[in-house]
Short mmCIF file of C-alpha atoms in Angstrom, two decimals:
data_model
loop_
_atom_site.label_atom_id
_atom_site.label_comp_id
_atom_site.label_asym_id
_atom_site.label_seq_id
_atom_site.Cartn_x
_atom_site.Cartn_y
_atom_site.Cartn_z
CA MET U 1 31.88 15.31 24.29
CA SER U 2 28.33 16.58 23.97
CA ALA U 3 25.06 15.87 25.66
CA LEU U 4 21.68 15.15 24.16
CA GLU U 5 18.46 16.91 25.06
CA PRO U 6 16.21 15.01 27.46
CA ARG U 7 13.66 13.02 25.53
CA ASP U 8 10.08 12.20 26.42
CA ALA U 9 9.31 8.62 27.45
CA GLY U 10 8.42 6.51 24.47
CA THR U 11 10.47 8.36 21.89
CA ALA U 12 14.10 8.62 20.95
CA ALA U 13 13.98 11.68 18.76
CA ALA U 14 17.11 13.65 19.54
CA VAL U 15 18.38 17.11 18.82
CA ASP U 16 21.84 17.80 17.51
CA PRO U 17 23.76 18.95 20.60
CA ASN U 18 25.78 21.52 18.66
CA THR U 19 23.08 23.20 16.58
CA GLY U 20 19.98 22.46 18.63
CA THR U 21 18.12 21.36 15.51
CA GLY U 22 17.79 18.35 13.27
CA SER U 23 17.27 14.66 13.82
CA ARG U 24 19.82 11.94 14.56
CA ALA U 25 17.34 9.11 14.25
CA ASP U 26 18.94 7.79 11.09
CA ARG U 27 22.30 7.15 12.79
CA PRO U 28 23.20 3.67 14.02
CA GLY U 29 22.87 3.35 17.76
CA ASP U 30 20.03 5.86 18.12
CA ARG U 31 16.74 4.60 19.40
CA LYS U 32 13.63 4.10 17.33
CA PRO U 33 10.24 5.06 18.81
CA ALA U 34 9.71 2.83 21.80
CA ALA U 35 7.49 -0.17 21.24
CA PRO U 36 5.31 -1.77 23.90
CA GLY U 37 7.10 -4.40 25.91
CA SER U 38 8.90 -5.04 29.16
CA VAL U 39 12.34 -5.97 30.40
CA LEU U 40 11.15 -9.60 30.55
CA ASP U 41 9.60 -9.85 27.09
CA PRO U 42 11.15 -12.46 24.74
CA ALA U 43 13.47 -9.90 23.19
CA HIS U 44 14.97 -8.86 26.54
CA ARG U 45 14.42 -11.78 28.92
CA ALA U 46 17.82 -13.48 28.72
CA LEU U 47 19.68 -10.18 28.78
CA SER U 48 17.70 -8.82 31.73
CA ILE U 49 18.13 -11.96 33.82
CA GLY U 50 21.82 -12.07 32.95
CA ILE U 51 22.75 -8.50 33.83
CA VAL U 52 20.56 -8.46 36.94
CA SER U 53 22.40 -11.64 38.00
CA VAL U 54 25.67 -9.73 37.61
CA VAL U 55 24.39 -7.01 39.94
CA LEU U 56 23.13 -9.66 42.35
CA LEU U 57 26.63 -11.20 42.39
CA ILE U 58 28.24 -7.84 43.15
CA ALA U 59 25.66 -7.12 45.87
CA PHE U 60 26.15 -10.48 47.54
CA GLU U 61 29.91 -10.05 47.47
CA ALA U 62 29.72 -6.57 48.99
CA THR U 63 27.51 -7.72 51.87
CA ALA U 64 29.13 -11.12 52.50
CA VAL U 65 32.82 -10.33 52.19
CA GLY U 66 32.63 -7.48 54.70
CA THR U 67 31.49 -9.94 57.37
CA ALA U 68 34.40 -12.30 56.74
CA MET U 69 37.04 -9.58 56.37
CA PRO U 70 37.89 -9.07 60.08
CA VAL U 71 38.48 -12.82 60.57
CA ALA U 72 40.66 -12.94 57.46
CA ALA U 73 42.77 -10.00 58.59
CA ARG U 74 43.28 -11.50 62.04
CA GLU U 75 44.28 -14.92 60.68
CA LEU U 76 46.70 -13.35 58.18
CA ASN U 77 48.23 -11.08 60.86
CA GLY U 78 47.12 -8.05 58.89
CA VAL U 79 44.88 -6.13 61.26
CA SER U 80 47.27 -3.17 61.14
CA VAL U 81 46.62 -2.76 57.41
CA TYR U 82 42.98 -3.78 57.55
CA ALA U 83 41.77 -0.56 55.91
CA PHE U 84 43.87 -1.21 52.82
CA ALA U 85 41.74 -4.25 52.02
CA PHE U 86 38.94 -1.76 51.39
CA SER U 87 40.93 1.10 49.88
CA ALA U 88 42.69 -1.22 47.41
CA TYR U 89 39.31 -2.18 45.97
CA PHE U 90 38.20 1.44 45.74
CA THR U 91 41.31 2.90 44.13
CA THR U 92 41.58 0.29 41.38
CA SER U 93 37.84 0.45 40.70
CA LEU U 94 38.18 4.16 39.86
CA PHE U 95 40.76 3.30 37.22
CA GLY U 96 38.57 0.48 35.94
CA MET U 97 35.63 2.86 35.53
CA VAL U 98 37.55 5.22 33.24
CA LEU U 99 39.06 2.33 31.30
CA ALA U 100 35.63 0.73 30.81
CA GLY U 101 34.17 4.02 29.60
CA GLN U 102 36.69 4.38 26.76
CA TRP U 103 36.68 0.68 25.97
CA SER U 104 32.89 0.53 25.72
CA ASP U 105 32.65 3.64 23.55
CA ARG U 106 35.31 2.31 21.16
CA SER U 107 34.19 -1.31 20.73
CA GLY U 108 31.05 -1.90 22.77
CA PRO U 109 30.46 -3.17 26.33
CA LEU U 110 30.91 -6.90 25.68
CA ALA U 111 34.69 -7.11 26.14
CA PRO U 112 34.96 -4.87 29.24
CA LEU U 113 32.03 -6.68 30.89
CA ALA U 114 33.50 -10.14 30.27
CA SER U 115 36.95 -8.97 31.39
CA GLY U 116 35.49 -7.29 34.46
CA ILE U 117 33.57 -10.36 35.60
CA SER U 118 36.67 -12.49 35.07
CA ALA U 119 38.89 -10.09 37.04
CA PHE U 120 36.27 -9.86 39.79
CA ALA U 121 36.26 -13.65 40.17
CA ALA U 122 40.06 -13.89 39.92
CA GLY U 123 40.47 -11.30 42.68
CA LEU U 124 38.14 -13.25 44.97
CA LEU U 125 40.11 -16.45 44.36
CA LEU U 126 43.40 -14.65 44.96
CA SER U 127 42.19 -13.25 48.28
CA GLY U 128 40.56 -16.54 49.31
CA THR U 129 43.78 -18.50 48.80
CA ALA U 130 46.16 -15.83 50.16
CA GLY U 131 48.80 -16.94 52.64
CA ALA U 132 49.80 -13.40 53.60
CA MET U 133 47.98 -10.10 54.00
CA TRP U 134 49.77 -8.43 51.09
CA MET U 135 48.43 -11.16 48.79
CA PHE U 136 44.96 -10.66 50.24
CA VAL U 137 45.14 -6.91 49.52
CA LEU U 138 46.41 -7.61 46.00
CA GLY U 139 43.40 -9.82 45.40
CA ARG U 140 41.10 -7.03 46.55
CA ALA U 141 42.84 -4.68 44.10
CA VAL U 142 42.26 -7.08 41.20
CA GLN U 143 38.67 -7.47 42.29
CA GLY U 144 38.20 -3.68 42.38
CA LEU U 145 39.52 -3.34 38.83
CA GLY U 146 36.96 -5.90 37.71
CA GLY U 147 34.16 -4.20 39.62
CA GLY U 148 34.95 -0.85 37.98
CA LEU U 149 34.90 -2.41 34.52
CA VAL U 150 31.60 -4.19 35.17
CA ILE U 151 29.53 -1.33 36.56
CA VAL U 152 30.27 1.07 33.69
CA ALA U 153 29.87 -1.62 31.02
CA LEU U 154 26.44 -2.46 32.46
CA TYR U 155 25.31 1.13 32.02
CA VAL U 156 26.39 1.06 28.39
CA VAL U 157 24.48 -2.20 27.89
CA VAL U 158 21.34 -0.53 29.25
CA SER U 159 21.80 2.47 26.95
CA ARG U 160 22.25 0.27 23.88
CA ALA U 161 19.86 -2.63 24.44
CA TYR U 162 16.81 -1.01 26.09
CA ASP U 163 14.45 1.58 24.69
CA GLU U 164 14.19 4.68 26.80
CA HIS U 165 10.83 3.77 28.33
CA LEU U 166 12.31 0.48 29.64
CA ARG U 167 15.42 1.94 31.28
CA PRO U 168 13.75 3.03 34.55
CA ALA U 169 12.44 -0.53 34.99
CA ILE U 170 15.83 -2.19 34.53
CA MET U 171 17.39 0.36 36.94
CA ALA U 172 14.69 -0.55 39.46
CA ALA U 173 15.60 -4.21 38.99
CA PHE U 174 19.24 -3.34 39.73
CA ALA U 175 18.17 -1.69 43.00
CA ALA U 176 15.92 -4.63 43.93
CA SER U 177 18.89 -6.97 43.43
CA TRP U 178 20.43 -5.57 46.61
CA VAL U 179 17.49 -6.37 48.88
CA VAL U 180 17.99 -10.11 49.39
CA PRO U 181 21.83 -9.95 49.60
CA SER U 182 21.63 -7.16 52.19
CA VAL U 183 19.60 -9.45 54.45
CA VAL U 184 20.98 -12.89 53.57
CA GLY U 185 24.59 -11.99 52.79
CA PRO U 186 25.89 -11.18 56.30
CA LEU U 187 24.01 -14.10 57.87
CA ALA U 188 25.25 -16.60 55.28
CA SER U 189 28.78 -15.24 55.43
CA GLY U 190 28.85 -15.38 59.21
CA THR U 191 27.61 -18.98 59.24
CA ILE U 192 30.13 -20.08 56.60
CA THR U 193 32.97 -18.25 58.33
CA GLU U 194 32.12 -19.84 61.68
CA HIS U 195 31.67 -23.42 60.46
CA LEU U 196 33.82 -23.72 57.31
CA GLY U 197 36.25 -20.81 57.49
CA TRP U 198 36.49 -17.35 55.94
CA ARG U 199 38.25 -18.61 52.79
CA TRP U 200 35.09 -20.36 51.60
CA VAL U 201 33.29 -17.02 51.47
CA PHE U 202 35.81 -15.78 48.91
CA VAL U 203 36.37 -18.91 46.86
CA GLY U 204 32.69 -19.84 46.81
CA ILE U 205 31.37 -16.64 45.22
CA PRO U 206 33.20 -17.09 41.86
CA ALA U 207 31.05 -20.16 41.21
CA LEU U 208 28.14 -17.76 40.85
CA VAL U 209 29.85 -16.15 37.84
CA VAL U 210 28.83 -19.01 35.55
CA LEU U 211 25.14 -18.06 35.35
CA PRO U 212 25.67 -14.36 34.50
CA LEU U 213 28.24 -15.26 31.85
CA ALA U 214 26.03 -17.91 30.28
CA LEU U 215 22.99 -15.63 30.09
CA ALA U 216 24.33 -12.13 29.64
CA LEU U 217 27.24 -12.41 27.21
CA PRO U 218 25.42 -14.08 24.27
CA ALA U 219 22.53 -11.62 24.67
CA ILE U 220 24.91 -8.65 24.77
CA ARG U 221 26.67 -9.94 21.66
CA ARG U 222 23.33 -9.88 19.82
CA THR U 223 21.99 -6.57 21.06
CA ALA U 224 24.77 -4.25 22.22
CA SER U 225 28.14 -5.31 20.80
CA GLY U 226 30.35 -3.16 18.62
CA PRO U 227 30.73 0.65 18.52
CA ALA U 228 27.65 2.87 18.68
CA ASP U 229 28.21 3.97 15.07
CA PRO U 230 29.72 1.08 13.07
CA GLU U 231 30.37 3.34 10.08
CA ALA U 232 32.39 5.89 12.02
CA PRO U 233 36.16 5.44 12.37
CA VAL U 234 37.23 3.93 15.69
CA ALA U 235 38.52 6.66 17.96
CA PRO U 236 42.03 6.15 19.34
CA TRP U 237 42.58 5.58 23.03
CA ASP U 238 42.65 8.87 24.93
CA ARG U 239 45.96 8.53 26.72
CA ARG U 240 45.36 11.76 28.64
CA ARG U 241 42.25 10.28 30.26
CA ILE U 242 44.15 7.11 31.11
CA ARG U 243 46.82 9.21 32.87
CA LEU U 244 44.11 11.14 34.70
CA ALA U 245 42.53 7.84 35.75
CA LEU U 246 45.82 6.72 37.25
CA GLY U 247 46.07 10.10 38.98
CA ILE U 248 42.61 9.89 40.52
CA SER U 249 43.26 6.35 41.76
CA ALA U 250 46.63 7.23 43.29
CA GLY U 251 45.28 10.47 44.76
CA ALA U 252 42.31 8.75 46.38
CA GLY U 253 44.60 6.08 47.81
CA LEU U 254 46.93 8.66 49.35
CA LEU U 255 44.03 10.57 50.89
CA GLN U 256 42.68 7.37 52.43
CA TYR U 257 46.13 6.54 53.79
CA ALA U 258 46.46 10.04 55.27
CA GLY U 259 43.06 9.74 56.91
CA GLN U 260 44.04 6.64 58.88
CA GLU U 261 45.56 8.69 61.70
CA LEU U 262 45.42 12.30 62.81
CA ARG U 263 49.14 13.10 62.74
CA TRP U 264 51.05 16.04 61.32
CA LEU U 265 53.02 13.71 59.07
CA SER U 266 49.73 12.67 57.48
CA LEU U 267 49.57 16.09 55.85
CA LEU U 268 52.30 15.05 53.41
CA PRO U 269 50.44 12.17 51.73
CA ALA U 270 47.23 14.23 51.98
CA ALA U 271 48.83 17.09 50.05
CA ALA U 272 50.27 14.71 47.47
CA GLY U 273 46.88 13.03 47.08
CA ALA U 274 45.11 16.35 46.58
CA ALA U 275 47.72 17.45 44.02
CA LEU U 276 46.97 14.32 41.99
CA LEU U 277 43.24 14.30 42.60
CA VAL U 278 42.18 17.85 41.73
CA PRO U 279 43.42 18.01 38.12
CA ALA U 280 42.30 14.42 37.51
CA VAL U 281 38.76 15.13 38.71
CA ARG U 282 38.55 18.32 36.64
CA GLY U 283 39.57 16.40 33.56
CA LEU U 284 37.34 13.36 34.06
CA LEU U 285 34.05 14.94 35.11
CA PRO U 286 31.86 17.06 32.81
CA ARG U 287 32.79 20.71 32.57
CA GLY U 288 30.77 22.73 35.05
CA THR U 289 30.17 19.87 37.48
CA TYR U 290 31.39 21.72 40.57
CA ARG U 291 29.35 24.83 39.82
CA ALA U 292 26.23 22.73 39.19
CA ALA U 293 25.85 23.76 35.56
CA ARG U 294 22.46 22.74 34.22
CA GLY U 295 21.96 19.35 32.60
CA LEU U 296 24.57 16.62 32.61
CA PRO U 297 27.03 18.30 35.03
CA SER U 298 24.31 18.63 37.69
CA VAL U 299 23.25 15.01 37.22
CA VAL U 300 26.83 13.87 37.85
CA LEU U 301 27.26 16.23 40.81
CA LEU U 302 23.97 15.17 42.39
CA ARG U 303 24.97 11.50 42.24
CA GLY U 304 28.08 12.25 44.27
CA ILE U 305 26.26 14.46 46.78
CA ALA U 306 23.52 11.89 47.38
CA ALA U 307 25.77 8.84 47.63
CA GLY U 308 28.53 10.49 49.64
CA SER U 309 26.36 12.22 52.26
CA PHE U 310 24.13 9.18 52.81
CA ILE U 311 26.88 6.55 53.00
CA ALA U 312 29.06 8.71 55.24
CA ALA U 313 26.17 9.15 57.68
CA GLU U 314 25.00 5.53 57.50
CA SER U 315 28.46 4.27 58.37
CA PHE U 316 28.15 5.83 61.84
CA VAL U 317 24.57 4.81 62.64
CA PRO U 318 25.34 1.33 64.09
CA LEU U 319 28.29 2.70 66.09
CA MET U 320 26.07 5.44 67.54
CA LEU U 321 23.35 2.98 68.55
CA VAL U 322 25.82 0.58 70.17
CA THR U 323 27.93 3.13 72.02
CA GLN U 324 25.36 5.74 72.98
CA ARG U 325 22.18 3.69 73.48
CA GLY U 326 23.59 0.29 74.44
CA LEU U 327 22.15 -1.79 71.60
CA SER U 328 23.83 -5.02 70.58
CA PRO U 329 25.58 -4.94 67.19
CA THR U 330 22.90 -7.26 65.81
CA LEU U 331 20.03 -4.99 66.86
CA ALA U 332 21.90 -1.94 65.61
CA GLY U 333 22.32 -3.55 62.21
CA LEU U 334 18.69 -4.66 62.09
CA SER U 335 17.60 -1.08 62.65
CA LEU U 336 18.78 -0.36 59.11
CA ALA U 337 17.52 -3.57 57.52
CA VAL U 338 14.15 -2.17 56.45
CA GLY U 339 16.05 0.41 54.42
CA GLY U 340 16.81 -2.18 51.76
CA LEU U 341 13.09 -2.66 51.14
CA THR U 342 12.25 1.04 51.01
CA TRP U 343 15.25 1.70 48.74
CA ALA U 344 13.85 -0.83 46.28
CA LEU U 345 10.41 0.76 46.67
CA GLY U 346 11.78 4.20 45.82
CA SER U 347 13.48 2.81 42.74
CA TRP U 348 10.26 1.03 41.72
CA ILE U 349 8.26 4.26 42.06
CA GLN U 350 10.59 6.14 39.72
CA SER U 351 10.22 3.35 37.16
CA ARG U 352 6.45 3.84 36.82
CA PRO U 353 5.45 5.54 33.53
CA TRP U 354 3.29 8.13 35.31
CA THR U 355 6.33 9.51 37.16
CA GLU U 356 8.29 10.37 34.01
CA PRO U 357 6.93 13.94 33.59
CA TYR U 358 7.67 14.59 37.27
CA ARG U 359 11.10 12.95 37.50
CA GLU U 360 12.99 16.09 38.53
CA ARG U 361 10.41 16.88 41.22
CA LEU U 362 10.68 13.31 42.46
CA VAL U 363 14.45 13.69 42.75
CA VAL U 364 14.08 16.93 44.72
CA LEU U 365 11.64 15.21 47.09
CA GLY U 366 14.04 12.27 47.41
CA MET U 367 16.91 14.55 48.45
CA VAL U 368 14.68 16.31 50.99
CA LEU U 369 13.86 12.91 52.53
CA VAL U 370 17.57 12.02 52.63
CA ALA U 371 18.46 15.32 54.34
CA LEU U 372 15.67 14.94 56.92
CA ALA U 373 16.66 11.32 57.66
CA ILE U 374 20.30 12.24 58.28
CA ALA U 375 19.32 15.22 60.43
CA THR U 376 16.86 13.13 62.47
CA ALA U 377 19.21 10.21 63.20
CA PRO U 378 21.34 11.98 65.88
CA SER U 379 18.18 12.83 67.83
CA VAL U 380 18.62 9.45 69.56
CA LEU U 381 21.61 10.97 71.32
CA ILE U 382 18.89 12.40 73.57
CA THR U 383 17.93 9.58 75.95
CA ALA U 384 14.22 10.48 75.87
CA VAL U 385 14.04 9.83 72.12
CA PRO U 386 13.17 6.16 71.38
CA VAL U 387 15.79 4.24 69.42
CA TRP U 388 13.26 3.12 66.81
CA THR U 389 13.30 6.73 65.58
CA VAL U 390 16.45 5.90 63.63
CA ALA U 391 14.82 2.91 61.91
CA VAL U 392 11.84 5.00 60.81
CA ALA U 393 13.99 7.93 59.66
CA TRP U 394 16.35 5.66 57.76
CA ALA U 395 13.47 3.90 56.03
CA PHE U 396 12.33 7.26 54.61
CA GLY U 397 15.91 8.20 53.74
CA CYS U 398 16.39 4.96 51.81
CA LEU U 399 13.08 5.59 50.02
CA GLY U 400 14.49 8.90 48.82
CA MET U 401 17.82 7.33 47.86
CA GLY U 402 16.10 4.68 45.76
CA ALA U 403 14.34 7.35 43.75
CA VAL U 404 17.43 9.57 43.42
CA ILE U 405 20.08 7.00 42.52
CA SER U 406 17.99 5.25 39.87
CA SER U 407 16.75 8.56 38.44
CA THR U 408 20.27 9.95 38.05
CA SER U 409 21.19 6.81 36.11
CA VAL U 410 18.16 7.21 33.85
CA LEU U 411 18.81 10.93 33.30
CA LEU U 412 22.48 10.35 32.51
CA LEU U 413 21.63 7.93 29.71
CA LYS U 414 18.93 10.29 28.44
CA LEU U 415 21.47 13.14 28.26
CA SER U 416 24.23 11.06 26.62
CA ALA U 417 24.79 10.45 22.94
CA PRO U 418 25.10 6.70 22.21
CA GLU U 419 28.82 7.00 21.48
CA GLU U 420 29.39 8.81 24.80
CA ALA U 421 27.39 6.57 27.13
CA GLY U 422 30.53 4.81 28.39
CA THR U 423 32.51 7.95 29.18
CA ASN U 424 29.59 9.70 30.83
CA SER U 425 28.65 6.58 32.83
CA ALA U 426 32.25 6.44 34.06
CA ALA U 427 31.96 10.08 35.18
CA LEU U 428 28.79 9.25 37.13
CA GLN U 429 30.43 6.31 38.90
CA ILE U 430 33.58 8.33 39.64
CA SER U 431 31.45 11.05 41.26
CA ASP U 432 29.68 8.38 43.30
CA GLY U 433 32.80 6.54 44.47
CA LEU U 434 35.02 9.55 45.01
CA SER U 435 32.45 11.44 47.07
CA ASN U 436 32.10 8.37 49.29
CA VAL U 437 35.74 8.35 50.24
CA LEU U 438 36.08 12.14 50.58
CA LEU U 439 33.00 12.61 52.76
CA LEU U 440 33.78 9.51 54.80
CA ALA U 441 37.30 10.81 55.36
CA SER U 442 36.10 14.27 56.39
CA GLY U 443 33.37 12.86 58.63
CA GLY U 444 35.82 10.44 60.21
CA ALA U 445 38.32 13.21 60.85
CA ALA U 446 35.68 15.37 62.57
CA PHE U 447 34.53 12.38 64.61
CA ALA U 448 38.06 11.59 65.78
CA ALA U 449 38.88 15.24 66.51
CA LEU U 450 35.96 15.49 68.97
CA GLY U 451 36.93 12.39 70.89
CA GLY U 452 35.06 9.79 68.89
CA GLY U 453 38.17 7.68 68.56
CA ALA U 454 37.84 6.72 72.21
CA VAL U 455 34.41 5.25 71.55
CA GLY U 456 35.65 2.25 69.64
CA HIS U 457 38.14 1.29 72.36
CA ALA U 458 35.51 1.54 75.10
CA VAL U 459 32.97 -0.80 73.55
CA THR U 460 32.60 -4.52 73.96
CA SER U 461 30.28 -6.64 71.86
CA HIS U 462 27.24 -6.23 74.11
CA THR U 463 27.84 -3.19 76.25
CA ALA U 464 27.72 0.51 75.76
CA ALA U 465 30.69 2.78 76.00
CA THR U 466 31.70 4.00 79.39
CA GLY U 467 32.07 7.53 78.04
CA SER U 468 29.63 9.54 75.98
CA HIS U 469 30.68 11.48 72.90
CA PRO U 470 27.47 12.92 71.43
CA ALA U 471 29.28 15.92 69.93
CA ALA U 472 31.48 13.59 67.87
CA PHE U 473 28.44 11.95 66.28
CA ALA U 474 26.67 15.27 65.77
CA ALA U 475 29.78 16.50 63.92
CA VAL U 476 29.22 13.74 61.37
CA PHE U 477 25.46 13.77 60.91
CA LEU U 478 24.65 17.48 60.86
CA PRO U 479 27.18 18.49 58.16
CA MET U 480 26.10 15.52 56.03
CA ALA U 481 22.48 16.64 56.38
CA GLY U 482 23.59 20.04 55.10
CA VAL U 483 25.32 18.42 52.12
CA ALA U 484 22.15 16.45 51.31
CA ALA U 485 20.06 19.63 51.58
CA ALA U 486 22.38 21.27 49.05
CA GLY U 487 21.68 18.28 46.83
CA ALA U 488 17.98 19.20 46.84
CA TRP U 489 18.94 22.52 45.21
CA VAL U 490 21.20 20.81 42.67
CA ALA U 491 18.24 18.56 41.80
CA THR U 492 16.41 21.63 40.47
CA ARG U 493 19.09 22.04 37.79
CA LEU U 494 18.87 18.68 36.03
CA HIS U 495 17.20 20.09 32.93
CA GLY U 496 19.32 21.83 30.30
CA GLU U 497 18.89 25.55 29.72
CA PRO U 498 16.30 26.58 27.12
CA GLY U 499 17.84 26.31 23.68
CA ARG U 500 20.80 24.38 25.02
CA PRO U 501 20.07 20.65 24.93
CA GLY U 502 21.51 18.90 27.91
CA GLY U 503 23.28 21.98 29.18
CA PRO U 504 27.04 22.55 28.92
CA LYS U 505 29.27 20.18 27.01
CA ALA U 506 31.32 17.72 28.96
CA SER U 507 35.03 18.28 29.00
#
């Protein structure tokens, strides 16, 4: 696969990635010079509302289901395998991402998007009607497969249906779709779980699928269906990539299983997981990703660094506030609530036309904010530091994340040929998801090794822990701040080398 040279906003003139010269504007699937308009003009309105509704559905599910999950596991006598309800979703979503990338490049994003939404809804229904924990976990696995198909197909839709100058705006709309669910989702889920039962949280969400299907699919059929180049022969399925996708899913699952407990026997599944994961990652991500080669490889690497370091740190913020400063779980959660608004603000800023010439600088600044936020958070381990310091720091960190995550999506599509948007979008999502689990696993292991495991057993719902373990929390936050700081350097390498559009070819 090859990568295209970054293009200025408002034009789609491209350079041949192999020769560095010539125009591809006469090929089907390439963009014409951008015309004035917006994501809500008559030509895009139905499509924009439809695909943003899909993201809204995914966001609401992610925030609502997590609240109901502990009650479901307890009722199904599955607390001992509680973590698998999360890991099942993650491992199958990785496979779905790779599958959606090939599927979309071969025949367009319509079929994988429709299949993904259907599988997502079917998985929710399966979990919501489960009579045993193994059936609940199976439903989460089906749901994860659907989620992986959907997210990659949506990226291909954006690359096909929106001119380049409109893509930052639709990415900002995706980010904004998480704001309301992040606030309303847990509250609504908790109320439904308490008064109607946890099953209604799962079986009720599929009803929301009707609107996205009714709006998005007809619009996608008109604007983004079929292969990028209808005159080119349809490429066969790459069976090697399918095998690698299975390997990365199985490897990630084994690593998550090994990370459940710190025992010597856990080294066996960890070694098996690494043996599957390493060659799969090397084959599925662009060549040069792990040495931060300029262009597309650095974009993919940066997405993983940003997402993994931030999510791994954020996962421990509420626990730190509850156990070390005595906050209630509700107050600890509210300390991060403003982050949803600033995340959307960061994404909105990167969508403004005046930021386009400075996009790489904006990404560097965003990663600096993320690193500073993560490094500042553990300062509340010092009693003299007010607890609101975390809320302020996290607001700035989320502002940086909004700019970085949306910008990496925009840059990926700018660096991808139309017929490679699916495969490259899958690589971006794999980097995102895989870094989450690896950095969470490493952070969790460091936390447990320094006595953090005792924290959870010493906490009740409204009281602080009887013992203090500040070193355990510092062992999570400070390394993640270092990872984010390294991301600021990677952000300086998002442009291709002079004379080499987009940088190195993807493998």
